[in-house]
Coordinates of C-alpha atoms in Angstrom, one line a residue:
M1 CA 20.9 -34.5 122.7
R2 CA 20.2 -37.9 121.0
M3 CA 22.6 -39.5 118.5
R4 CA 21.0 -41.4 115.6
H5 CA 23.1 -44.1 114.1
P6 CA 22.8 -44.8 110.5
R7 CA 20.4 -47.8 109.8
W8 CA 21.9 -49.1 106.6
P9 CA 25.0 -50.9 108.3
F10 CA 22.4 -52.8 110.3
A11 CA 20.2 -53.6 107.2
A12 CA 23.3 -54.8 105.3
L13 CA 24.2 -57.0 108.2
L14 CA 20.7 -58.6 108.1
T15 CA 20.8 -59.4 104.4
T16 CA 24.2 -60.8 104.2
V17 CA 24.1 -63.1 107.2
P18 CA 21.7 -65.7 105.7
F19 CA 23.8 -65.8 102.8
A20 CA 26.7 -66.6 104.8
L21 CA 25.3 -69.3 106.8
V22 CA 23.8 -71.1 103.7
G23 CA 27.6 -71.1 102.4
C24 CA 28.6 -72.4 105.5
G25 CA 26.1 -75.2 105.4
L26 CA 24.6 -73.9 108.7
L27 CA 21.0 -73.4 107.0
D28 CA 20.2 -76.2 104.8
T29 CA 18.0 -74.8 102.1
E30 CA 18.7 -77.9 99.6
D31 CA 15.6 -80.4 99.2
E32 CA 16.7 -84.0 100.1
A33 CA 15.7 -85.2 96.6
E34 CA 18.2 -82.8 95.0
K35 CA 21.4 -84.1 97.1
P36 CA 23.3 -86.2 94.6
G37 CA 23.4 -89.9 95.9
R38 CA 20.6 -89.5 98.6
A39 CA 16.9 -89.7 98.2
P40 CA 14.2 -90.1 100.5
A41 CA 12.6 -93.6 100.7
E42 CA 9.3 -92.2 99.4
E43 CA 11.2 -91.1 96.1
A44 CA 12.8 -94.3 95.8
L45 CA 9.8 -96.4 96.2
A46 CA 7.9 -94.1 93.8
M47 CA 10.4 -94.1 91.0
S48 CA 11.2 -97.5 91.1
R49 CA 7.5 -98.5 90.8
E50 CA 7.3 -96.1 88.0
R51 CA 10.2 -97.5 85.9
V52 CA 9.3 -101.3 86.2
Q53 CA 5.5 -100.5 85.6
A54 CA 6.7 -98.5 82.4
Y55 CA 9.0 -101.6 81.5
L56 CA 6.1 -104.0 82.0
D57 CA 3.6 -101.8 79.8
A58 CA 6.2 -101.8 77.2
M59 CA 6.5 -105.6 77.3
T60 CA 2.8 -105.6 77.1
A61 CA 2.7 -103.3 74.2
K62 CA 5.8 -105.0 72.4
D63 CA 7.2 -101.3 72.5
V64 CA 11.2 -102.2 72.4
A65 CA 12.3 -98.5 72.4
A66 CA 10.1 -97.8 75.6
G67 CA 11.3 -100.9 77.4
R68 CA 14.8 -99.8 76.4
S69 CA 14.4 -96.4 77.9
Q70 CA 13.6 -97.5 81.2
L71 CA 17.1 -99.4 81.4
C72 CA 20.5 -98.0 82.5
A73 CA 22.7 -97.0 79.8
V74 CA 25.2 -99.9 80.6
L75 CA 22.4 -102.6 79.8
H76 CA 21.5 -101.0 76.5
K77 CA 23.9 -103.3 74.2
A78 CA 22.7 -106.3 75.9
F79 CA 19.3 -105.3 75.8
D80 CA 19.5 -104.6 72.0
A81 CA 20.9 -108.0 71.4
A82 CA 18.4 -110.1 73.3
A83 CA 15.3 -108.3 73.7
T84 CA 13.6 -109.8 70.6
G85 CA 15.5 -112.8 70.6
P86 CA 13.9 -116.2 71.4
N87 CA 14.0 -115.7 75.2
G88 CA 13.9 -112.1 75.1
D89 CA 11.3 -109.9 77.1
F90 CA 9.9 -108.7 73.5
A91 CA 9.9 -112.0 71.8
D92 CA 7.0 -112.2 69.1
H93 CA 6.1 -115.8 69.7
F94 CA 4.3 -115.0 73.2
E95 CA 1.9 -112.5 74.5
V96 CA 2.3 -110.8 77.9
S97 CA -1.5 -111.1 79.2
Q98 CA -0.9 -110.0 82.9
V99 CA 1.6 -107.9 85.0
E100 CA 1.8 -107.3 88.4
I101 CA 4.3 -105.5 91.0
T102 CA 4.2 -107.8 94.1
D103 CA 6.6 -106.3 96.3
I104 CA 9.2 -103.3 96.4
R105 CA 12.1 -103.3 98.9
P106 CA 15.4 -101.8 99.5
G107 CA 18.0 -104.1 98.3
P108 CA 22.1 -104.2 98.4
V109 CA 22.3 -101.9 95.2
G110 CA 19.0 -100.3 94.7
Q111 CA 15.5 -100.9 95.1
E112 CA 14.3 -104.4 94.3
V113 CA 11.0 -104.8 92.8
S114 CA 9.2 -108.3 92.4
T115 CA 6.8 -108.9 89.8
A116 CA 4.5 -111.4 88.2
V117 CA 4.4 -111.8 84.6
T118 CA 1.8 -113.9 83.1
V119 CA 2.9 -115.0 79.2
T120 CA 0.7 -116.8 76.8
V121 CA 2.2 -118.7 73.8
G122 CA -0.4 -120.6 71.8
K123 CA -3.2 -121.9 74.3
R124 CA -0.4 -122.4 77.3
E125 CA -0.4 -119.7 79.9
A126 CA 2.3 -119.5 82.6
T127 CA 3.2 -116.9 85.3
R128 CA 6.8 -116.1 86.1
P129 CA 8.4 -114.1 88.9
L130 CA 10.8 -111.5 87.7
L131 CA 12.9 -109.3 90.0
F132 CA 14.1 -105.8 88.8
T133 CA 16.7 -103.9 90.5
V134 CA 16.2 -100.0 90.2
T135 CA 19.0 -97.7 91.0
R136 CA 19.5 -93.9 90.8
D137 CA 22.0 -93.1 87.9
G138 CA 23.0 -89.6 88.3
L139 CA 19.9 -87.6 88.6
D140 CA 17.6 -90.2 87.0
W141 CA 16.6 -93.5 88.1
C142 CA 16.7 -96.6 85.9
I143 CA 16.5 -100.4 86.0
S144 CA 20.0 -101.7 86.3
D145 CA 19.0 -105.7 86.5
E146 CA 16.4 -108.1 85.7
R147 CA 16.5 -111.8 86.6
P148 CA 14.3 -114.5 87.2
G149 CA 12.6 -114.9 90.7
G150 CA 11.6 -112.4 93.3
H151 CA 10.7 -111.8 96.9
S152 CA 7.4 -113.1 98.3
P153 CA 5.1 -110.2 99.4
A154 CA 5.9 -108.8 103.0
P155 CA 3.9 -110.5 105.4
A156 CA 1.1 -108.5 107.0
P157 CA 2.0 -107.4 110.6
T158 CA -0.2 -109.4 113.2
P159 CA -1.9 -107.1 115.9

C-alpha cells in the first residue's frame, strides 16, 4: 500500500521561499534606477542632457519659470535675484540665438554638461561656453551649478 503525502505543505513552501529570499536580499528584484543614490550611467547621461537642454530652451524663449524649474531648490533664491538682472541668463537686453551641448562627462559632484551659448546684443554676437553640473536630488535630477567655461569635446579615439 502506497502512502500519499499531502501536497499543500510543499506548495506552501514553494510560494513562500521566493518572498523570504527577496526579504533577505538574495534575489535582487529592484531595478537599478530605483535604488536611491545610484543610477546607471545611461540614465545619468540622459537626464543631464534633458535638464540642461530644457534650461537652454527656456533661456532662448525667455521663460524664467521653465528655467527655474530645472534648478535644484537650493538655487531658486539666487536664481530669482539674478535671472533677469543685467548679467542674468534671462536678461531682456540680449537674445539667445543658438545653444549647443558640446560634451557630457562625470564630474566630482555629478554630471558636467558643457555648452556653447551664442548671444546677440544689437548687431554684436558672441559665443560663450557654460558648464552646468547636474545632480540627483532625491528621486529627481536638477541643475546644481552653472559657471562660465566648459570641457573641450572628448577627442575621437584613434584606430
